Short mmCIF file of C-alpha atoms and ligand atoms in Angstrom, two decimals:
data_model
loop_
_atom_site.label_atom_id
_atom_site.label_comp_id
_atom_site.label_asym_id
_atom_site.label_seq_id
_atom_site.Cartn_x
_atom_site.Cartn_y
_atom_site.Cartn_z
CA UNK A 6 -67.29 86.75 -30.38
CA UNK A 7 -65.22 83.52 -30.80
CA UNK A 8 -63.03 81.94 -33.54
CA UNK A 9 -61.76 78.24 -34.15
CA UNK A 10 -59.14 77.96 -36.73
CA UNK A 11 -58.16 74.47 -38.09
CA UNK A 12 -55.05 73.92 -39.90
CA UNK A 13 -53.48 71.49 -42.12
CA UNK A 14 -49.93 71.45 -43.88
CA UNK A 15 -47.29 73.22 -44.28
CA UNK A 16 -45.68 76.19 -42.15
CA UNK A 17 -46.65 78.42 -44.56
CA UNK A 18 -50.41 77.51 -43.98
CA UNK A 19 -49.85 77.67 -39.58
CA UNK A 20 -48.63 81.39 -41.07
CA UNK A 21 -51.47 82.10 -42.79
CA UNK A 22 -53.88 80.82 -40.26
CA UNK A 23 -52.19 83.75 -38.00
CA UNK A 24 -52.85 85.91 -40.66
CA UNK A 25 -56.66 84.83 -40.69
CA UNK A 26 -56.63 85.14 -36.83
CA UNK A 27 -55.68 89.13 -37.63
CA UNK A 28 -58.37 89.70 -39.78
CA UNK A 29 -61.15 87.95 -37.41
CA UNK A 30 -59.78 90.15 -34.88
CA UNK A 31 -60.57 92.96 -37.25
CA UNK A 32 -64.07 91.57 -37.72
CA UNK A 33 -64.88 91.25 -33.93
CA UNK A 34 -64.12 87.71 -33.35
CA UNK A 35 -62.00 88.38 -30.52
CA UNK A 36 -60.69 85.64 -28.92
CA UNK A 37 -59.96 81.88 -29.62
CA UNK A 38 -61.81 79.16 -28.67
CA UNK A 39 -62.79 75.25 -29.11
CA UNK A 40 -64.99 74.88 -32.15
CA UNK A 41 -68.09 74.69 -29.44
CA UNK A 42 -67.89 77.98 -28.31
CA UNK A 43 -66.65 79.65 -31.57
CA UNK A 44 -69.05 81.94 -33.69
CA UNK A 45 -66.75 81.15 -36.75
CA UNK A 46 -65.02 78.02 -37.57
CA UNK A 47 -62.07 78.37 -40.20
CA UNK A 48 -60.40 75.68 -42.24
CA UNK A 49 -57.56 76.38 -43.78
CA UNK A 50 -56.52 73.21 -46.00
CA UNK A 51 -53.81 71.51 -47.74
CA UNK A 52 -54.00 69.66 -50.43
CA UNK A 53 -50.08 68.28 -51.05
CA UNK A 54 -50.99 64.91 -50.74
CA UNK A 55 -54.40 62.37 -50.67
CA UNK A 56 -54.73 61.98 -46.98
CA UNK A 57 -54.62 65.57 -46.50
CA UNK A 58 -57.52 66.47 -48.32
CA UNK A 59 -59.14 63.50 -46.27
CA UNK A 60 -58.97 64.68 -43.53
CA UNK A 61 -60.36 68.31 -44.00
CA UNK A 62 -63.18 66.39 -45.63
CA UNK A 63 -63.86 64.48 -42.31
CA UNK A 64 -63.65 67.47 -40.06
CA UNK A 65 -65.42 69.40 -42.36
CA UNK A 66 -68.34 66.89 -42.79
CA UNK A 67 -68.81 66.37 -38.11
CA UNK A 68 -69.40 70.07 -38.16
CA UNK A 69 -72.70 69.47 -40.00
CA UNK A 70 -74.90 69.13 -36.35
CA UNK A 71 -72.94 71.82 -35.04
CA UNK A 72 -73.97 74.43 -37.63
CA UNK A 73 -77.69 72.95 -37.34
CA UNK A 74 -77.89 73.38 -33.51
CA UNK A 75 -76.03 76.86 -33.55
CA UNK A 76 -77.96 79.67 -35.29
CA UNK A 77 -75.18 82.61 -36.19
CA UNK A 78 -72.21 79.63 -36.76
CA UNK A 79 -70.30 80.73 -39.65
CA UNK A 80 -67.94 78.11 -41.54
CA UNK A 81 -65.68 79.26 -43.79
CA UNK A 82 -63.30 76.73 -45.71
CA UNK A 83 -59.99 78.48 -47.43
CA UNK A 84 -56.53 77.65 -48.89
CA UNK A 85 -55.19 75.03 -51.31
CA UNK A 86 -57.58 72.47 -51.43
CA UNK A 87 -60.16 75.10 -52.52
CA UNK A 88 -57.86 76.24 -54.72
CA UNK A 89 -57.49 73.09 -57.15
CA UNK A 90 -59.83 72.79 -60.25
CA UNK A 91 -63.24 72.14 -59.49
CA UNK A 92 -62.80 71.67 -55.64
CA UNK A 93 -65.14 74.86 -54.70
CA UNK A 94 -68.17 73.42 -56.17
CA UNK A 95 -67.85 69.65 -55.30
CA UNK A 96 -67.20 71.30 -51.57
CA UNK A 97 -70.95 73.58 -51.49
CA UNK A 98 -72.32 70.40 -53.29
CA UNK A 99 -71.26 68.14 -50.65
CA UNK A 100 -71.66 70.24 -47.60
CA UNK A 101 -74.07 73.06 -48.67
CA UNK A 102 -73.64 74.42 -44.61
CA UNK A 103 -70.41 76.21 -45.61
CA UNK A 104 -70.40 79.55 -45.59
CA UNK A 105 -67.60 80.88 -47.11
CA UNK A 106 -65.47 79.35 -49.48
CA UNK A 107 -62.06 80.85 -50.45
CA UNK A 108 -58.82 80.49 -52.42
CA UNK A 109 -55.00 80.77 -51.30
CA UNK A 110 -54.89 84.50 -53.67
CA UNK A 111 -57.25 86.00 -51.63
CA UNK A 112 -56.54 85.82 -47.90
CA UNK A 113 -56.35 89.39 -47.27
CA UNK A 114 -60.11 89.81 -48.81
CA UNK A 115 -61.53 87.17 -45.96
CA UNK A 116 -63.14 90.29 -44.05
CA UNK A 117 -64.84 91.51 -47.05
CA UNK A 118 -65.97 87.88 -47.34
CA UNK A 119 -67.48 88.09 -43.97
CA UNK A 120 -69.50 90.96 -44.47
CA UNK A 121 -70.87 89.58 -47.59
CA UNK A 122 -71.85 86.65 -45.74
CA UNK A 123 -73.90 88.58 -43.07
CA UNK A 124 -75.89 89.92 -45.91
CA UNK A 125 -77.04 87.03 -47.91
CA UNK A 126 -78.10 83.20 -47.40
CA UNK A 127 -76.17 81.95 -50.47
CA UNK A 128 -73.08 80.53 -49.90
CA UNK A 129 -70.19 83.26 -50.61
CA UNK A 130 -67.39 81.39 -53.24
CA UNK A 131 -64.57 83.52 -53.89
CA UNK A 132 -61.02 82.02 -55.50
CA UNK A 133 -59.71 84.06 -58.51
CA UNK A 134 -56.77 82.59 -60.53
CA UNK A 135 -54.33 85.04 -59.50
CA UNK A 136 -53.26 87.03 -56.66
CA UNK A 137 -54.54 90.57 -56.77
CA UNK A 138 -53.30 91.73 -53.30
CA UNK A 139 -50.11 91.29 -50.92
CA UNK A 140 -50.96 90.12 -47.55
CA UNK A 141 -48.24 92.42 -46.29
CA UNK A 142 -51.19 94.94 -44.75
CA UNK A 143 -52.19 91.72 -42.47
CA UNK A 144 -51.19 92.28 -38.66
CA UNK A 145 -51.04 88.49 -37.70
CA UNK A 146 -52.05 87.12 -34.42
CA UNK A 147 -48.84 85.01 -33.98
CA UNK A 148 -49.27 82.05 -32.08
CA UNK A 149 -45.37 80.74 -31.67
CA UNK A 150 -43.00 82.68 -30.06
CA UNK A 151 -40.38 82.54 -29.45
CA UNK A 152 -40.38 81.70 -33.21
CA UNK A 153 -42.02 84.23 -35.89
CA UNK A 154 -42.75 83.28 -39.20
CA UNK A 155 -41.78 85.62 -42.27
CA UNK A 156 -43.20 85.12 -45.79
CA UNK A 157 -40.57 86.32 -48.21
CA UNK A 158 -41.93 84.92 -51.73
CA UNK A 159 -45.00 83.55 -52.82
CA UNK A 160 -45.49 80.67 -55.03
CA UNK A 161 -43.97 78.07 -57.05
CA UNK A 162 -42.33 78.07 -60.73
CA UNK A 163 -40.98 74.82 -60.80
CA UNK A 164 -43.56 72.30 -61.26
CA UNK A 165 -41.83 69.17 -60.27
CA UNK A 166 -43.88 66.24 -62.07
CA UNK A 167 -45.66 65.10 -58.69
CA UNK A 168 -46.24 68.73 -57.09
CA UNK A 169 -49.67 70.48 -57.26
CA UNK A 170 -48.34 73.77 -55.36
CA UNK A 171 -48.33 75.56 -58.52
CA UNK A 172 -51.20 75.25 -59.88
CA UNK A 173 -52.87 75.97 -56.01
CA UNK A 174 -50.01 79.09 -55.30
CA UNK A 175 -49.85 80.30 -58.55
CA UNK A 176 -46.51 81.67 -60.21
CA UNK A 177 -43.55 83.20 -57.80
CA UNK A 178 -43.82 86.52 -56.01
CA UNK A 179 -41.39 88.17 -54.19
CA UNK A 180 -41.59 90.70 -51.54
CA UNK A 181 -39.94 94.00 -51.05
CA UNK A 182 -36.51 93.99 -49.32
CA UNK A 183 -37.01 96.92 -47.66
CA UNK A 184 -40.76 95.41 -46.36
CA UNK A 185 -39.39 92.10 -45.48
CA UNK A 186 -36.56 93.83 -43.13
CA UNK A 187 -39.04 96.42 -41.63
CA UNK A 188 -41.36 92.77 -40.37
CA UNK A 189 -38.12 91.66 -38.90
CA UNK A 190 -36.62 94.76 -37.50
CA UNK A 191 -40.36 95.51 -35.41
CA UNK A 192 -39.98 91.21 -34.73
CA UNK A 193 -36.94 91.32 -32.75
CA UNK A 194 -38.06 94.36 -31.07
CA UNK A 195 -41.36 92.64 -29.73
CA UNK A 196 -39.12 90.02 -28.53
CA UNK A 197 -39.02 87.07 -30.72
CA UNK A 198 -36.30 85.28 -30.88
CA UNK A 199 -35.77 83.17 -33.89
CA UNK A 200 -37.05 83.93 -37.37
CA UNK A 201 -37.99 81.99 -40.09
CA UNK A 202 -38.01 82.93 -43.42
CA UNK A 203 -40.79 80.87 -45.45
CA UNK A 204 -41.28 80.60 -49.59
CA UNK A 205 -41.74 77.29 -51.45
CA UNK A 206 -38.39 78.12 -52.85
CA UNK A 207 -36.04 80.54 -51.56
CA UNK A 208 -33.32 80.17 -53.02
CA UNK A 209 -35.17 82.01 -56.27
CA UNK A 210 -36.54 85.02 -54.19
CA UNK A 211 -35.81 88.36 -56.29
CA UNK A 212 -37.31 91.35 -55.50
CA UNK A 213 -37.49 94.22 -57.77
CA UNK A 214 -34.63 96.05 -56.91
CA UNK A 215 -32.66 92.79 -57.91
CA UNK A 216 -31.70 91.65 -54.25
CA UNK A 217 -31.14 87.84 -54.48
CA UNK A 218 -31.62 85.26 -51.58
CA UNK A 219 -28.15 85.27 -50.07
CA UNK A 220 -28.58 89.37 -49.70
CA UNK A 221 -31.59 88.90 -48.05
CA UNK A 222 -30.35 86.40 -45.48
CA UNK A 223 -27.36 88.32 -45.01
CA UNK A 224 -29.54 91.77 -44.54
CA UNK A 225 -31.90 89.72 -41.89
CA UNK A 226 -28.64 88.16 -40.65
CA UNK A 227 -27.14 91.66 -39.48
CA UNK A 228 -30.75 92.60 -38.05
CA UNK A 229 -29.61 94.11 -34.65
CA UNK A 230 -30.62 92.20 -31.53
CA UNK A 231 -30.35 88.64 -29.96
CA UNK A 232 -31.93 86.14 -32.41
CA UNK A 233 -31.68 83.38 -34.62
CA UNK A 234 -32.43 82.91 -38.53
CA UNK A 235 -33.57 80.34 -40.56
CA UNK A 236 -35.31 79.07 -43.56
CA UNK A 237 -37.12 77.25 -45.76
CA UNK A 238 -37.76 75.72 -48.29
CA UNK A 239 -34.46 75.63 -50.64
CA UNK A 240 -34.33 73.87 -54.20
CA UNK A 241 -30.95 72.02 -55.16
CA UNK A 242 -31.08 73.50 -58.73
CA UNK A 243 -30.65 77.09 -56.76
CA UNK A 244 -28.50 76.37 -54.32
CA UNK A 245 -24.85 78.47 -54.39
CA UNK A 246 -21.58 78.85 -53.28
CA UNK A 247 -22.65 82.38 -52.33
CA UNK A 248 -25.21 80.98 -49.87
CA UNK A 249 -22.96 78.68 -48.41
CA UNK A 250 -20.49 82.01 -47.86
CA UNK A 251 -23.49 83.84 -45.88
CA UNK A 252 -24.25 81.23 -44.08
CA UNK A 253 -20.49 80.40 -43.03
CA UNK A 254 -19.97 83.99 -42.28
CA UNK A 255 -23.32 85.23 -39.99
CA UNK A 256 -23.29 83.61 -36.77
CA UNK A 257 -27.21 84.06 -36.10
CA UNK A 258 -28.20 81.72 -39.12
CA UNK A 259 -28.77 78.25 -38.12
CA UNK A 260 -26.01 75.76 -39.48
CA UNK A 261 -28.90 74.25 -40.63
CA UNK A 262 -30.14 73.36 -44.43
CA UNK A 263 -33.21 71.68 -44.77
CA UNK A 264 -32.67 70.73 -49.15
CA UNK A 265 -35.06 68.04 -49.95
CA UNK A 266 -33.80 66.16 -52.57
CA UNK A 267 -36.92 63.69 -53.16
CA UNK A 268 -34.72 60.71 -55.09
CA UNK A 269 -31.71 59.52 -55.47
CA UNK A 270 -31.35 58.22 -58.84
CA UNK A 271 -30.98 60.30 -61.59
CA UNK A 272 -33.64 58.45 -64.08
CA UNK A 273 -36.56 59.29 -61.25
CA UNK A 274 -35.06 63.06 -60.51
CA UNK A 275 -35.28 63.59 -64.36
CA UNK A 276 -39.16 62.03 -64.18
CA UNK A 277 -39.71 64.48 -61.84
CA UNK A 278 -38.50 67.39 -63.19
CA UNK A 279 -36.29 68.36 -60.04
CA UNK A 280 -33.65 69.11 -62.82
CA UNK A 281 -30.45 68.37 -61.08
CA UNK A 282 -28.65 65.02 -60.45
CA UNK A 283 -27.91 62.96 -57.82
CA UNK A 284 -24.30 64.11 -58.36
CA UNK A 285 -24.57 67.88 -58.20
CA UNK A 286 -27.24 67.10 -55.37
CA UNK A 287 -23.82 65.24 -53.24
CA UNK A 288 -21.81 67.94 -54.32
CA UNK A 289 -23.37 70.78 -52.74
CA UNK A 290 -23.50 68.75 -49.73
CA UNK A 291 -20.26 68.76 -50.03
CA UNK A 292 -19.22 72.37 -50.65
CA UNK A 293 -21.62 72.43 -47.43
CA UNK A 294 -20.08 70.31 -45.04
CA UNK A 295 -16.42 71.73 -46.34
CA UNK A 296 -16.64 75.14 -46.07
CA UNK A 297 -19.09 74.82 -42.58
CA UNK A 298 -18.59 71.15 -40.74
CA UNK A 299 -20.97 71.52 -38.14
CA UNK A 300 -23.64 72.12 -40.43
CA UNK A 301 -26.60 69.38 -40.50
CA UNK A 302 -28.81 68.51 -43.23
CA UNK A 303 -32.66 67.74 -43.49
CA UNK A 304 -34.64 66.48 -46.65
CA UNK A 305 -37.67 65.27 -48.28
CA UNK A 306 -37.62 62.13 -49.90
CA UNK A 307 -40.76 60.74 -52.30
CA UNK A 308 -41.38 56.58 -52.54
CA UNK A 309 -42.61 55.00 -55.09
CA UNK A 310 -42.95 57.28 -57.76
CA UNK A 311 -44.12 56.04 -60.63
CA UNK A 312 -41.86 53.86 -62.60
CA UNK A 313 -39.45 53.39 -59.31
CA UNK A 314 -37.54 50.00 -59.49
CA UNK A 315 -36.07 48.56 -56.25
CA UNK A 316 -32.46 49.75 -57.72
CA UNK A 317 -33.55 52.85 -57.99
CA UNK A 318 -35.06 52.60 -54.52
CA UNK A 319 -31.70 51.37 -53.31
CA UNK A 320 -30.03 54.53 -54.94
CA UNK A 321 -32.09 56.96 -52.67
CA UNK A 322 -30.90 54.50 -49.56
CA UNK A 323 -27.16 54.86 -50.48
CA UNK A 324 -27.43 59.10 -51.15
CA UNK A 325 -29.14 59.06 -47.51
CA UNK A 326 -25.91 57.90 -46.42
CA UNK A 327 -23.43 59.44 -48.95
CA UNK A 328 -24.92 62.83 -48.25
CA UNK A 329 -25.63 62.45 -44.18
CA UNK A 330 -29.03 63.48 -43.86
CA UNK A 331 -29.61 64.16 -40.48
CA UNK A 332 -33.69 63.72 -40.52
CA UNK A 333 -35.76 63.17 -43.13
CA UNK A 334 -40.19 64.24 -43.87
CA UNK A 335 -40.59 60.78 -46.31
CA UNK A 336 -43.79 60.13 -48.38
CA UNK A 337 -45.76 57.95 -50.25
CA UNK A 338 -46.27 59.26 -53.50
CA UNK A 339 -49.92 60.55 -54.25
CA UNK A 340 -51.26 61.01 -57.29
CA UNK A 341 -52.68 64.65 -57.47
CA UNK A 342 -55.09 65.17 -60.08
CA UNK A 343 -53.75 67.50 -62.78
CA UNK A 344 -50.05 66.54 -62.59
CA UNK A 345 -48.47 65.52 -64.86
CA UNK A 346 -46.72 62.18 -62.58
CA UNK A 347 -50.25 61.55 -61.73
CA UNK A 348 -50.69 60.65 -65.55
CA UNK A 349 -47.71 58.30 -66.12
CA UNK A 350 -47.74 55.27 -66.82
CA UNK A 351 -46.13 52.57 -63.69
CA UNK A 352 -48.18 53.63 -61.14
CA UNK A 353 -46.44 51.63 -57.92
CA UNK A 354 -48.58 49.34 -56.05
CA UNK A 355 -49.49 50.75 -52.36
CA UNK A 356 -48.18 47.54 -50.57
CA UNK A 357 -44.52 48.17 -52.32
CA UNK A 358 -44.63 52.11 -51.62
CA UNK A 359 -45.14 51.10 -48.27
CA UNK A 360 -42.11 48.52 -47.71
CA UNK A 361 -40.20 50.64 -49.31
CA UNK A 362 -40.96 53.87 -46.80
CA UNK A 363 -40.56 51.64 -44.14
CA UNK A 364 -37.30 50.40 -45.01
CA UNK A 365 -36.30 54.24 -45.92
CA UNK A 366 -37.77 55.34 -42.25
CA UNK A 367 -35.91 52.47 -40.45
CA UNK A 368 -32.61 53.99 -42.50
CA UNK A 369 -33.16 57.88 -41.23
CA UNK A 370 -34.23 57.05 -37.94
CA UNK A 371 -30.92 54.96 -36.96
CA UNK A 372 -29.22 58.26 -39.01
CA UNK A 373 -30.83 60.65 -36.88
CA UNK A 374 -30.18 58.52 -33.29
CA UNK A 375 -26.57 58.09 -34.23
CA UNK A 376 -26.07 62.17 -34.63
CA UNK A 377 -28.56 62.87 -31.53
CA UNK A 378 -26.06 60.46 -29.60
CA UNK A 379 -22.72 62.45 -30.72
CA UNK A 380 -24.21 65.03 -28.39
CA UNK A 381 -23.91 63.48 -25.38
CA UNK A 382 -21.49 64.57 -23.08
CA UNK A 383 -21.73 68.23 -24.87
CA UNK A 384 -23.34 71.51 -24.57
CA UNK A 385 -25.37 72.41 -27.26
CA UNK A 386 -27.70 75.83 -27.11
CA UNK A 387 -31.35 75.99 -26.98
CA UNK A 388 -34.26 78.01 -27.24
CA UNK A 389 -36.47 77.49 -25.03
CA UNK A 390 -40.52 77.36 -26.71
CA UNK A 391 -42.37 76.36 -23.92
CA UNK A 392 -43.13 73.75 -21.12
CA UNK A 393 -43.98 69.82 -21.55
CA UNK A 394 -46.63 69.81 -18.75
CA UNK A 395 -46.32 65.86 -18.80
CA UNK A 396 -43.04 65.61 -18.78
CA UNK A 397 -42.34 68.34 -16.44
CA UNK A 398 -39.74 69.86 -18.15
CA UNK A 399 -38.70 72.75 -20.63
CA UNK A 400 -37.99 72.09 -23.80
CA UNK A 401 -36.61 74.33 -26.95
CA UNK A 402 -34.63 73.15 -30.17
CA UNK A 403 -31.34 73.64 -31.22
CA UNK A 404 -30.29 75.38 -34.13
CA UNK A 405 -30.84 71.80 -35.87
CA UNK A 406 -34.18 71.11 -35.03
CA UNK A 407 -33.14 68.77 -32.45
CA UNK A 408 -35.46 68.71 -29.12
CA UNK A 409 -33.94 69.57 -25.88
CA UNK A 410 -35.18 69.06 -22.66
CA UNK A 411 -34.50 70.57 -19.54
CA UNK A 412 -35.48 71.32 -15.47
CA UNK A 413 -35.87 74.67 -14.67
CA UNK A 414 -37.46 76.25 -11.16
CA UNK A 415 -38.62 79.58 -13.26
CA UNK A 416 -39.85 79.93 -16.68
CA UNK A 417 -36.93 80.25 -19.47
CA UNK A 418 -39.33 80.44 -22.66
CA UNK A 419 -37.93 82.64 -24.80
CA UNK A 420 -34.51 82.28 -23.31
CA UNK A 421 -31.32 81.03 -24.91
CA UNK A 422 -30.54 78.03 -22.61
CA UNK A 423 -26.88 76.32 -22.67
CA UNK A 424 -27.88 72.47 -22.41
CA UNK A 425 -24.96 70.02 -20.89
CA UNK A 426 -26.46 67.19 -22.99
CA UNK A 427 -26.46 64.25 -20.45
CA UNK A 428 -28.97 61.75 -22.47
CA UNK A 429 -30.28 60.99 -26.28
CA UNK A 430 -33.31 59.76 -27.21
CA UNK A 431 -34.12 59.73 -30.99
CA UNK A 432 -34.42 62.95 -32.12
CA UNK A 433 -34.70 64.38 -28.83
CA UNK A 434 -31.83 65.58 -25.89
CA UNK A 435 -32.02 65.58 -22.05
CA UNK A 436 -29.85 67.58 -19.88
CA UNK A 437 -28.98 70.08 -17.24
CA UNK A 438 -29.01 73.89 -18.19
CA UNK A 439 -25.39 75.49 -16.92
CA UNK A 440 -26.43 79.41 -16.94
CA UNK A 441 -29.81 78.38 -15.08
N1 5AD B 521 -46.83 62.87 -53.20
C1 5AD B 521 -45.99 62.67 -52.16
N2 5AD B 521 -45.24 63.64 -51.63
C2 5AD B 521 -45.30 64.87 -52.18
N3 5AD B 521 -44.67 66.02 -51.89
C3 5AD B 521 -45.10 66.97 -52.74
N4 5AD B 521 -45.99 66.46 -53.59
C4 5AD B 521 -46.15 65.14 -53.27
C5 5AD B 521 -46.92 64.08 -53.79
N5 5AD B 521 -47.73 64.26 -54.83
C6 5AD B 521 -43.66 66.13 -50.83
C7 5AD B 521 -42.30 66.51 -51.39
C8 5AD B 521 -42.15 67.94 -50.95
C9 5AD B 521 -42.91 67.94 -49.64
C10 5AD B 521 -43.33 69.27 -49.16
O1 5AD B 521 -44.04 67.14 -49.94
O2 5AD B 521 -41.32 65.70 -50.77
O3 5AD B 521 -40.80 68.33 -50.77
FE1 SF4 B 522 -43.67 71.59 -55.40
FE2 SF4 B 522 -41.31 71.39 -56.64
FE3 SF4 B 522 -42.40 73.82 -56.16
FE4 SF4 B 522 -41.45 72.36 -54.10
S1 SF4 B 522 -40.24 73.19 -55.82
S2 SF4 B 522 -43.43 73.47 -54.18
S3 SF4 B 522 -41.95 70.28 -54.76
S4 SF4 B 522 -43.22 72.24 -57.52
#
């Protein structure tokens, strides 16, 4: 039997959908396929922002003739945007075809899910509040190498004024050390060459024996083998001097920090409960850059939050410059139902969000050429993540993020390749490989 998964979101979600693809396995859906073929369709859905939830709506709504003409089709709709208050029933109400409808705190039940559904008509709706189980007996069918994903915390404490991943990922959960190095140590064994570790906020991952983020990242750090580390996402408010000392001292983690810092003027940050300043955000940048210079940072940046004057606006142009972001994910803000920023008074109108993102984009886009251009005329090294059958070429990232692209007779996926960067393009380098 067949399975389609569809995604949306975050790489936490493209994780879990390889977790899904494990259990389907499990079940007898044995191989992927387009949704045409497949005997179960999955969506697995975000719900961070408006147009997200849009779109799953769409998709979800064209499979309606599909699940008429196919006797056996089973849909089965999962993940954040079932999570949020109320979303479960307005889904069966609206397309009563679903099958299975399921929450982001139980994944790891899906097969159980399954067999319920082969033994009834009703529609099966399961999303408790909380998360009973660990996913951590889940063999995922991973679907990026040379990358692998590793979850080391679930959930979000924070609640930053705009953000509706805690109420849909419930309250922080760590996992085991020990567990967490085991799924890495078996990782670079398979092969895989660069690992990611994922939580909405690493920087506050504690496990029971007391092991903080920085002695995690050093433990996966001096992992034997030949791979890269990195991570994601970290919170300003965490961020330490100790980090910055693990990352200056293990050569496998990326010189890469990826801190999203949403605003840059304090009376915003404060409105959105990020609970740090624009100051202490430059002066972690700053300890950064100091202690490692090569190192490059990445944020996110909201527009148009409610209240946002075009001085304020101006502030978050000047810290994109003052702190050298490198590349930037920039939003509209979207009011999510239940927040507490959805509430406030000031909502900005749509046609000044929107000059103002475009203004923002033009700003990080001429950031990120300039950098991409410094690298001409250097070697940087890439791994390699597959071919660009269009292009005819390789192409891999660099321990920035940054796109490289390459000729190569045989197939180097997988492979560190040392790029002579001979050409920049936006985000992305050409170039010839020297140890071809
Ligand atoms: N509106 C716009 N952007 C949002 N983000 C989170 N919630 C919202 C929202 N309501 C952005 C933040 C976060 C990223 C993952 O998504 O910038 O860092
Ligand atoms: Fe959302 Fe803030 Fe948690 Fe990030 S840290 S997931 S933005 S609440």
């Amino acid at each position: 039997m067949n399975y389609h998964i569809v995604t949306y979101g975050c790489q936490m979600n493209l994780h879990e959908s390889e977790k899904i693809a494990g259990i389907l396995r499990e079940k007898g859906y044995d191989r992927e396929s387009p949704p045409e073929d497949a005997d179960i369709i999955v969506f697995n859905t975000c719900c961070i922002r408006e147009n997200a939830e849009n779109h799953a709506f769409g998709n979800i709504g064209a499979l309606k003739q599909l699940k008429r003409q196919k006797k056996g089709l089973l849909i089965a709709v999962g993940g954040c945007m079932v999570q949020e208050e109320g979303k479960a029933k307005l889904l069966k109400e609206k397309f009563p075809f679903i099958d299975i409808l399921f929450g982001t705190h139980n994944l790891a039940e899906l097969g159980e899910l399954i067999e319920k559904k082969r033994a009834q008509r009703r529609t099966v709706v399961s999303v408790p509040e909380a998360r009973d189980r660990l996913e951590d007996g889940i063999v995922p069918v991973r679907t990026s190498y040379p990358n692998a994903w590793v979850n080391i915390m679930y959930g979000c404490n924070n609640f930053c004024s705009y953000c509706i991943v805690p109420y849909v990922r419930g309250r922080e959960k760590s996992r085991r050390m020990g567990d967490i190095l085991s799924e890495v140590r078996s990782l670079v064994e398979e092969g895989y060459k660069e690992i990611t570790l994922l939580g909405q906020n690493v920087n506050s991952y504690r496990d029971e024996s007391g092991a903080d983020f920085p002695a995690l990242l050093a433990a996966v750090a001096s992992v034997e083998g030949d791979f890269r580390v990195r991570f994601m996402t970290s919170h300003p408010k965490d961020f330490s001097a100790e980090l910055v000392a693990v990352m200056k001292k293990h050569k496998k983690i990326c010189k890469h920090l990826h801190l999203p810092v949403q605003s840059g003027s304090n009376r915003i940050l404060s409105l959105m409960n990020r609970r740090y300043t624009r100051e202490k955000y430059l002066g972690e940048i700053a300890l950064l850059k100091r202690e490692i210079p090569d190192c490059e940072v990445t944020t996110d940046i909201i527009v148009g939050f409610p209240t946002e004057t075009e001085e304020e606006f101006r502030e978050t142009l000047s810290l994109v410059e003052e702190a050298d972001i490198s590349s930037a994910f920039m939003f509209i803000f979207s009011p999510r139902t239940g927040t507490k920023a959805a509430a406030m008074e000031g909502q900005i109108e749509e046609s000044v969000a929107k000059e103002r993102l475009s203004r923002l984009i033009e700003l990080v886009n001429g950031k990120t050429r300039e950098k991409s251009a410094k690298y001409v005329g250097k070697t940087v090294e890439i791994l390699c993540e597959d071919r660009d059958e269009k292009k005819g070429l390789y192409l891999g990232r660099d321990e920035y993020g940054r796109m490289g692209y390459f000729e190569s007779p045989e197939n180097r996926v997988g492979d560190f390749v040392r790029l002579k960067v001979t050409r920049a393009n936006g985000i992305s380098l050409y170039g010839e490989v020297e140890n071809l």
